[in-house]
Coordinates of C-alpha atoms in Angstrom, one line a residue:
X1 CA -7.1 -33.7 31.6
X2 CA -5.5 -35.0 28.8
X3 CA -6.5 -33.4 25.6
X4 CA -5.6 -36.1 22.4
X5 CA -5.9 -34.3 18.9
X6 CA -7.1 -37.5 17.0
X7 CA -7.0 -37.4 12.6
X8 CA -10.6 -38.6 12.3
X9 CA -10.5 -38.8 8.6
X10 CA -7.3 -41.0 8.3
X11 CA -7.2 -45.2 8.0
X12 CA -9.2 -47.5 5.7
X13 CA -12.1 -47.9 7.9
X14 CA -13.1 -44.4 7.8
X15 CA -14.6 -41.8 10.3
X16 CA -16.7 -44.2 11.7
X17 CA -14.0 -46.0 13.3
X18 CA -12.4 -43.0 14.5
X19 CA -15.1 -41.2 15.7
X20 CA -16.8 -44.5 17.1
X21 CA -13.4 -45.3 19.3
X22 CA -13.7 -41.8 20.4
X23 CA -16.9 -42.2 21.7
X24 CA -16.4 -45.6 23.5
X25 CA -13.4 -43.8 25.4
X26 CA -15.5 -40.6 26.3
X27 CA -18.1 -42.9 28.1
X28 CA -15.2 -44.6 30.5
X29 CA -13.7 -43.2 33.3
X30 CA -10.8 -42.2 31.4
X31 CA -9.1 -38.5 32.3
X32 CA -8.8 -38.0 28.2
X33 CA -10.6 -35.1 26.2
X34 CA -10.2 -36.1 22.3
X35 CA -10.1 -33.2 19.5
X36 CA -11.5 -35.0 16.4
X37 CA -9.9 -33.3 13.6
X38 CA -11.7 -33.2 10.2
X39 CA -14.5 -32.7 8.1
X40 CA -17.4 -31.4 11.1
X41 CA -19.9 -32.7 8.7
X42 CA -19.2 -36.0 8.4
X43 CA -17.5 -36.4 12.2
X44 CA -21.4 -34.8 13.6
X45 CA -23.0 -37.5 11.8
X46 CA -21.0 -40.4 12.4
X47 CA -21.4 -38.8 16.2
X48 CA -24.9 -38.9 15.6
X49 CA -25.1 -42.5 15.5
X50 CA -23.4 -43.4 18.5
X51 CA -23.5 -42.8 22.3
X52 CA -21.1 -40.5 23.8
X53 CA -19.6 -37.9 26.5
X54 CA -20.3 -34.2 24.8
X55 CA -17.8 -32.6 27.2
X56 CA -15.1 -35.3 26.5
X57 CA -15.1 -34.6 22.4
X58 CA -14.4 -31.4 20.6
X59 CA -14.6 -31.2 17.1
X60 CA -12.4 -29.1 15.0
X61 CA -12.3 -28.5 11.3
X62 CA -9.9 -29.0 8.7
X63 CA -9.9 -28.7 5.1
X64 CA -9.6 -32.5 3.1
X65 CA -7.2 -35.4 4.2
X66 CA -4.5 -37.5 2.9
X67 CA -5.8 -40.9 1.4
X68 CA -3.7 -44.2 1.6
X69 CA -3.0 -44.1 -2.0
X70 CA -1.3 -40.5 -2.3
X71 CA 2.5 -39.8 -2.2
X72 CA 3.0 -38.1 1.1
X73 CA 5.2 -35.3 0.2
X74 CA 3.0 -34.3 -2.6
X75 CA -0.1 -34.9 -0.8
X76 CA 0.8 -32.7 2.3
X77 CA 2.4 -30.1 0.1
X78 CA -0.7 -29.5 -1.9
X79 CA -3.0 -30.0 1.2
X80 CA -1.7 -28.2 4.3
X81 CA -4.6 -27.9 5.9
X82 CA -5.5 -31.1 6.2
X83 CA -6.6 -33.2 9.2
X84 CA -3.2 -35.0 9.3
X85 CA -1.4 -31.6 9.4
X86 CA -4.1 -29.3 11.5
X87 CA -4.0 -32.3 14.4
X88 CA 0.1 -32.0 14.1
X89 CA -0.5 -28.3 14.9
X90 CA -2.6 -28.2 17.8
X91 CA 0.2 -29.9 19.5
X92 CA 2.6 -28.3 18.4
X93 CA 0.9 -25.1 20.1
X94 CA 0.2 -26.7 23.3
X95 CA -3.5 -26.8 22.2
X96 CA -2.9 -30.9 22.8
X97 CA -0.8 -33.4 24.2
X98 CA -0.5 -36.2 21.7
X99 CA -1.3 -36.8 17.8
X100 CA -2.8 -39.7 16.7
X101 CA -3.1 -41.2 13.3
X102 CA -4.5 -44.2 11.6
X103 CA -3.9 -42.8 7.9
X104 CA -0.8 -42.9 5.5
X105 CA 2.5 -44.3 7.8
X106 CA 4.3 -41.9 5.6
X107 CA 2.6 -39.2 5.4
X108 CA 2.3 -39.2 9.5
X109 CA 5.9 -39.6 9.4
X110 CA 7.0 -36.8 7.2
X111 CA 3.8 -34.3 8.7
X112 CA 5.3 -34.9 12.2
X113 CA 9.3 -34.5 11.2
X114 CA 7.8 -31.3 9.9
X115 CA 5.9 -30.1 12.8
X116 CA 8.1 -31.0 15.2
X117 CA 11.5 -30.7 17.0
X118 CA 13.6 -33.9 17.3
X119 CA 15.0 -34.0 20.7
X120 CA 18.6 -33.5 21.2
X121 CA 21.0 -36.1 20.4
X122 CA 18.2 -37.6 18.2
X123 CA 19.8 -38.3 14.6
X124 CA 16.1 -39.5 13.2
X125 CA 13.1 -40.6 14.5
X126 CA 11.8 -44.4 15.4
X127 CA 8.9 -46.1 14.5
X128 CA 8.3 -48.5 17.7
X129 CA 5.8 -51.5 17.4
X130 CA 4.6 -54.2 19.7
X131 CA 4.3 -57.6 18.6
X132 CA 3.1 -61.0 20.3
X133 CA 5.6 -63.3 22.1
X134 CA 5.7 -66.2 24.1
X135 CA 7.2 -64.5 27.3
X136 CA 4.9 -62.2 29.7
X137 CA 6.3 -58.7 31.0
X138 CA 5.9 -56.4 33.5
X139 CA 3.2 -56.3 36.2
X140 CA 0.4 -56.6 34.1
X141 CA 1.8 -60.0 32.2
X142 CA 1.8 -58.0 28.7
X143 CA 2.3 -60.9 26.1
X144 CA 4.1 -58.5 23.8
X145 CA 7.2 -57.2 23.3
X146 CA 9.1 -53.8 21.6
X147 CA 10.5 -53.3 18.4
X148 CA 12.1 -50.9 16.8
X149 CA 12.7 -49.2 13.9
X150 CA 9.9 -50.5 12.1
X151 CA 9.8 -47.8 8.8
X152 CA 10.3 -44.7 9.6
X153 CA 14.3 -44.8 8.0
X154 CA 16.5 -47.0 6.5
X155 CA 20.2 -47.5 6.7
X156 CA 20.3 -47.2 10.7
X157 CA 23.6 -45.7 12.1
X158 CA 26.0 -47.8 15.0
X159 CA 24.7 -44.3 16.9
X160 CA 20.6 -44.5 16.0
X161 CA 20.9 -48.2 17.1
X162 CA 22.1 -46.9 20.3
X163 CA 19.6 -44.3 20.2
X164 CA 16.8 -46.3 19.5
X165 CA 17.8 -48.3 22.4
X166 CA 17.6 -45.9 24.6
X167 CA 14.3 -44.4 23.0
X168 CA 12.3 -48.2 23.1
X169 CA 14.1 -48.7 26.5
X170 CA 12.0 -45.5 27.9
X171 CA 9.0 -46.5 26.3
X172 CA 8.8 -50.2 27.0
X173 CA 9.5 -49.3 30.8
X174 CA 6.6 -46.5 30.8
X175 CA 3.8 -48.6 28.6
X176 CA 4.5 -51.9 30.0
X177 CA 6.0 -50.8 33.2
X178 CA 9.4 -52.9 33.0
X179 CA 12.1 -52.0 35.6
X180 CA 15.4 -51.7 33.2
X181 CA 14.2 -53.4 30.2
X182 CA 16.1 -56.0 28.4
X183 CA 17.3 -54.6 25.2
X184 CA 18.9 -56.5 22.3
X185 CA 20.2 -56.3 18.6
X186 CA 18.3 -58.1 15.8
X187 CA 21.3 -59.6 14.0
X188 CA 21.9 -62.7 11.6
X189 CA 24.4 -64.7 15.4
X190 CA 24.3 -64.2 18.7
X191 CA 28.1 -63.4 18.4
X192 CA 29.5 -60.1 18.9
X193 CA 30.7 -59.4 15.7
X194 CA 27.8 -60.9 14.1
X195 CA 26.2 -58.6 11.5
X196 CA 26.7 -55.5 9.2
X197 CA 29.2 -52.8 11.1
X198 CA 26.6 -50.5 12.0
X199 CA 25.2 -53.8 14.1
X200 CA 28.8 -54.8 15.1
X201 CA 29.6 -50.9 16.3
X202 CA 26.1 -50.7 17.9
X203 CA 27.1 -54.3 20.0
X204 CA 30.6 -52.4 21.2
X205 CA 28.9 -49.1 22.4
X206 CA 26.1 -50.6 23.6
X207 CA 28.2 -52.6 26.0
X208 CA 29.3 -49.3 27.6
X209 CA 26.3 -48.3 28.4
X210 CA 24.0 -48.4 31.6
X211 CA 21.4 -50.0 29.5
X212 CA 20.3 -53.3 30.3
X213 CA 21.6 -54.7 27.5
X214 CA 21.7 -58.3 26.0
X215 CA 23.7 -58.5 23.2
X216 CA 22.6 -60.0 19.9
X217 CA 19.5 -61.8 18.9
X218 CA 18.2 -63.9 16.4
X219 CA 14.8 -63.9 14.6
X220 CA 13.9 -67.0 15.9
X221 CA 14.2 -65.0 19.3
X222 CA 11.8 -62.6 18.5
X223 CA 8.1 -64.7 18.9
X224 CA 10.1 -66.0 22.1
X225 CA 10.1 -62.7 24.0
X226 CA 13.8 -63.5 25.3
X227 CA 14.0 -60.2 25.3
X228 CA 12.0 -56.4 26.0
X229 CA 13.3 -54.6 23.3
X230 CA 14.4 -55.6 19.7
X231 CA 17.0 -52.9 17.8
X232 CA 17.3 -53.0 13.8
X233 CA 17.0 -51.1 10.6
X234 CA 13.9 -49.7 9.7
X235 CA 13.8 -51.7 6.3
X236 CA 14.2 -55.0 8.2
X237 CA 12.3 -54.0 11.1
X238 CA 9.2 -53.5 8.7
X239 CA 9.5 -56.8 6.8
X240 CA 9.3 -59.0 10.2
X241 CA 6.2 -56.6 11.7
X242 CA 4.9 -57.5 8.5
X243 CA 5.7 -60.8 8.7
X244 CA 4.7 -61.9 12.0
X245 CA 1.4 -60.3 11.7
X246 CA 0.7 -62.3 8.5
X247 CA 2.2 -65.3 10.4
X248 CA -1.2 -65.1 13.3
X249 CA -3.7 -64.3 10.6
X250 CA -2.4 -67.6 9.2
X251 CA -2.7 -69.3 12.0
X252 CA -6.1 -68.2 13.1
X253 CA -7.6 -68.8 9.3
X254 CA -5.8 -72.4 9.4
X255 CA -7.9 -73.1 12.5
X256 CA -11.0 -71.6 11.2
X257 CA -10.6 -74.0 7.6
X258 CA -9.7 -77.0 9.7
X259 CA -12.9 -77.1 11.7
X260 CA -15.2 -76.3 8.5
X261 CA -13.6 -79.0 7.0
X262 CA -13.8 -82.4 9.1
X263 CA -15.9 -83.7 12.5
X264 CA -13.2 -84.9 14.0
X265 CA -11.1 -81.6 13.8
X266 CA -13.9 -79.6 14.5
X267 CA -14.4 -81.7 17.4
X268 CA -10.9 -81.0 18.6
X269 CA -10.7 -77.6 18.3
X270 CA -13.8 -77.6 20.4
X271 CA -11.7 -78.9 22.9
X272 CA -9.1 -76.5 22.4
X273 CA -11.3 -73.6 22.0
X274 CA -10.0 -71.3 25.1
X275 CA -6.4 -72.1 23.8
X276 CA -7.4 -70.9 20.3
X277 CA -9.3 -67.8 21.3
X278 CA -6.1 -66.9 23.9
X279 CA -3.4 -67.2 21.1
X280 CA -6.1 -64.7 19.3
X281 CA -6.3 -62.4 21.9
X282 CA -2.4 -63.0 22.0
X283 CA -1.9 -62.0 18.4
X284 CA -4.7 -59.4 17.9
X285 CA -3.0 -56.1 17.2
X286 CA -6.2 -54.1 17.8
X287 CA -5.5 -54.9 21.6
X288 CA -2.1 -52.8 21.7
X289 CA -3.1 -49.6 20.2
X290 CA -0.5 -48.1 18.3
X291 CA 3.2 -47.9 17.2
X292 CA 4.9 -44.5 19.1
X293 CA 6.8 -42.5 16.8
X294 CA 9.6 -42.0 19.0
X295 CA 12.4 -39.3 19.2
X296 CA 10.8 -36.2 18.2
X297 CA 9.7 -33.6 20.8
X298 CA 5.9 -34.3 21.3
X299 CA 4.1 -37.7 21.3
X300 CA 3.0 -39.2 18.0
X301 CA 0.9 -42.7 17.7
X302 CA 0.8 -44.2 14.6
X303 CA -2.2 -46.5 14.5
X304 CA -2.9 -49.2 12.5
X305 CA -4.3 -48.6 8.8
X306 CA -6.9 -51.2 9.5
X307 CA -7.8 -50.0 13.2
X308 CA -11.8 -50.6 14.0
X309 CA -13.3 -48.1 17.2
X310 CA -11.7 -50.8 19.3
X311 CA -8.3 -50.9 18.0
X312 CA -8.7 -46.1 17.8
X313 CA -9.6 -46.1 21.3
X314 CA -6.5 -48.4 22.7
X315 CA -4.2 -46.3 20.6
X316 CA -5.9 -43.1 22.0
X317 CA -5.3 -44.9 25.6
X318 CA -1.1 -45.3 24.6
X319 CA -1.1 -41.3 23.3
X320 CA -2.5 -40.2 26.9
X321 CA -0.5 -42.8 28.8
X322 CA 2.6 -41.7 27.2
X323 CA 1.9 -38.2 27.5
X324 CA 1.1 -38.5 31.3
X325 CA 4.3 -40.2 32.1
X326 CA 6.5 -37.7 30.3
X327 CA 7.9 -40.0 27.6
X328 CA 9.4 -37.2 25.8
X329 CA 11.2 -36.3 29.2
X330 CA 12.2 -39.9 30.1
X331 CA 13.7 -40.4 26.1
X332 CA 15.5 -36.7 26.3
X333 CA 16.8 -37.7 29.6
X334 CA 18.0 -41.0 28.8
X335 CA 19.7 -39.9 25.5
X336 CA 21.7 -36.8 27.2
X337 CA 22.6 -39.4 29.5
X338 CA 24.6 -41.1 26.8
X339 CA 26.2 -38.3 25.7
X340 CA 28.6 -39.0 22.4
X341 CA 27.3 -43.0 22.6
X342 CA 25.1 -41.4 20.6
X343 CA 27.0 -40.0 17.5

């Protein structure tokens, strides 16, 4: 059984959310135990309120957590029991197979680089997201594709590009199933030497790899899905997550404001209506569980601040997939493979 050390007290929506996604999954026929980490008080009472497996949850105790608001460094220094840090360790001990986290991006990101190994070859760590586009994948049709790095590090080496293809290459085969996934470089041309050096460099190496690689995109690529896999810079990587997902709450709050305001739209939007609630569905992040924290020695999901039960028990759902299919192995395996690409 997969055993998923969840930080219950973590994300804006509190321990209900975490807790209550817990307790959705334990009541599937799911091979996944969950370790809520936190306060026992409050996790047995939000427990209390809901139905749920007792021999699929575990509780285990920590001392305070790390709030949205608080500098990560100086939160987890001054707190190192927390449940951020105490679900960190029972992986690290073999105690579980995955972390996840709803709560501070950077404080997950600094507790895990100092909990755990990155893998060899591994310069830094990836944040990996999934994000709505136009083009299905894989067997299951996935209407999302890969990108990554999305904030865990800025100023990206030639060598962490290639790495990070490699990394979201593994991933994006195992999570969406994808035989040789298409992988490409976010750049401002579709030409070769298109882009900052570390973009042009990446474009050269990349070329010499077995990778299924694509060349350079563009961002109006990216809602298209021309491709599996998107490589860029963690600062720019984060400003387009950030701005597509404003981009469908836009959308689905236009559609909401036209029908309140007149018959005749309300009347087509009526008409519309499985369009509208697909391109929902399509854009609803809550469906994909979580961004993987990719290139360190154990599996880390990063869910998102917002996350509702739904939204904790998909990401929960990722942690154990990716655990089960070796992820770690395939990205170790994949990045030896490219020996001094890498550097």
């Amino acid at each position: 059984m997969i055993r998923i050390a969840l930080d219950a007290m973590g994300g804006d929506k509190g321990v209900e959310a975490t807790v209550g996604g817990a307790a959705r999954l334990s009541l599937e026929e799911v091979d996944i135990r969950v370790m809520l980490v936190g306060d026992v008080k409050s996790m047995s009472e939000a427990l209390d309120g809901v139905r749920y497996d007792p021999t699929r949850i575990e509780l285990v105790g920590a001392d305070g957590f790390i709030t949205m608001e608080e500098k990560p460094a100086v939160a987890l220094a001054g707190q190192p029991n927390c449940s951020l840090l105490t679900a960190a360790r029972l992986v690290r001990s073999g105690d579980a197979d995955a972390l996840v986290t709803s709560g501070n991006t950077g404080a997950a990101i600094l507790a895990a680089a100092q909990t755990f190994e990155r893998l060899p070859g591994v310069r830094r760590a990836a944040l990996a997201s999934v994000y709505p586009t136009a083009k299905r994948r894989g067997p299951r049709r996935d209407p999302f594709a890969m990108m990554l790095d999305v904030g865990a590090g800025m100023g990206a080496t030639a060598g962490d590009l290639v790495t990070f293809a490699y990394m979201g290459a593994a991933y994006s085969s195992l999570i969406s199933e994808i035989d040789n996934p298409r992988v490409a470089l976010l750049s401002n041309g579709t030409e070769a030497m298109k882009g900052t050096p570390a973009i042009v460099e990446a474009h050269r190496r990349l070329l010499e790899t077995s990778l299924n690689f694509a060349g350079n995109i563009e961002g109006l690529d990216i809602p298209k899905g021309t491709v599996d896999v998107v490589l860029c810079d963690g600062f720019l990587g984060n400003v387009v997550l950030k701005m597509l997902e404003g981009v469908s709450e836009v959308v689905t709050g236009l559609a909401k404001e036209a029908s309140s305001r007149r018959l005749q739209w309300r009347l087509g939007l009526s008409m519309l209506g499985g369009g509208i609630k697909h391109l929902q569905r399509m854009t609803d992040w809550k469906s994909y569980g979580g961004a993987p924290l990719l290139g360190l020695d154990s599996v880390v999901i990063k869910a998102h601040g917002r996350s509702e039960a739904r939204a904790i028990r998909n990401a929960i759902k990722v942690a154990a997939k990716a655990s089960r299919g070796d992820l770690v192995g395939r990205i170790r395996d994949g990045v030896a493979s490219a020996g001094e690409g890498v550097r």
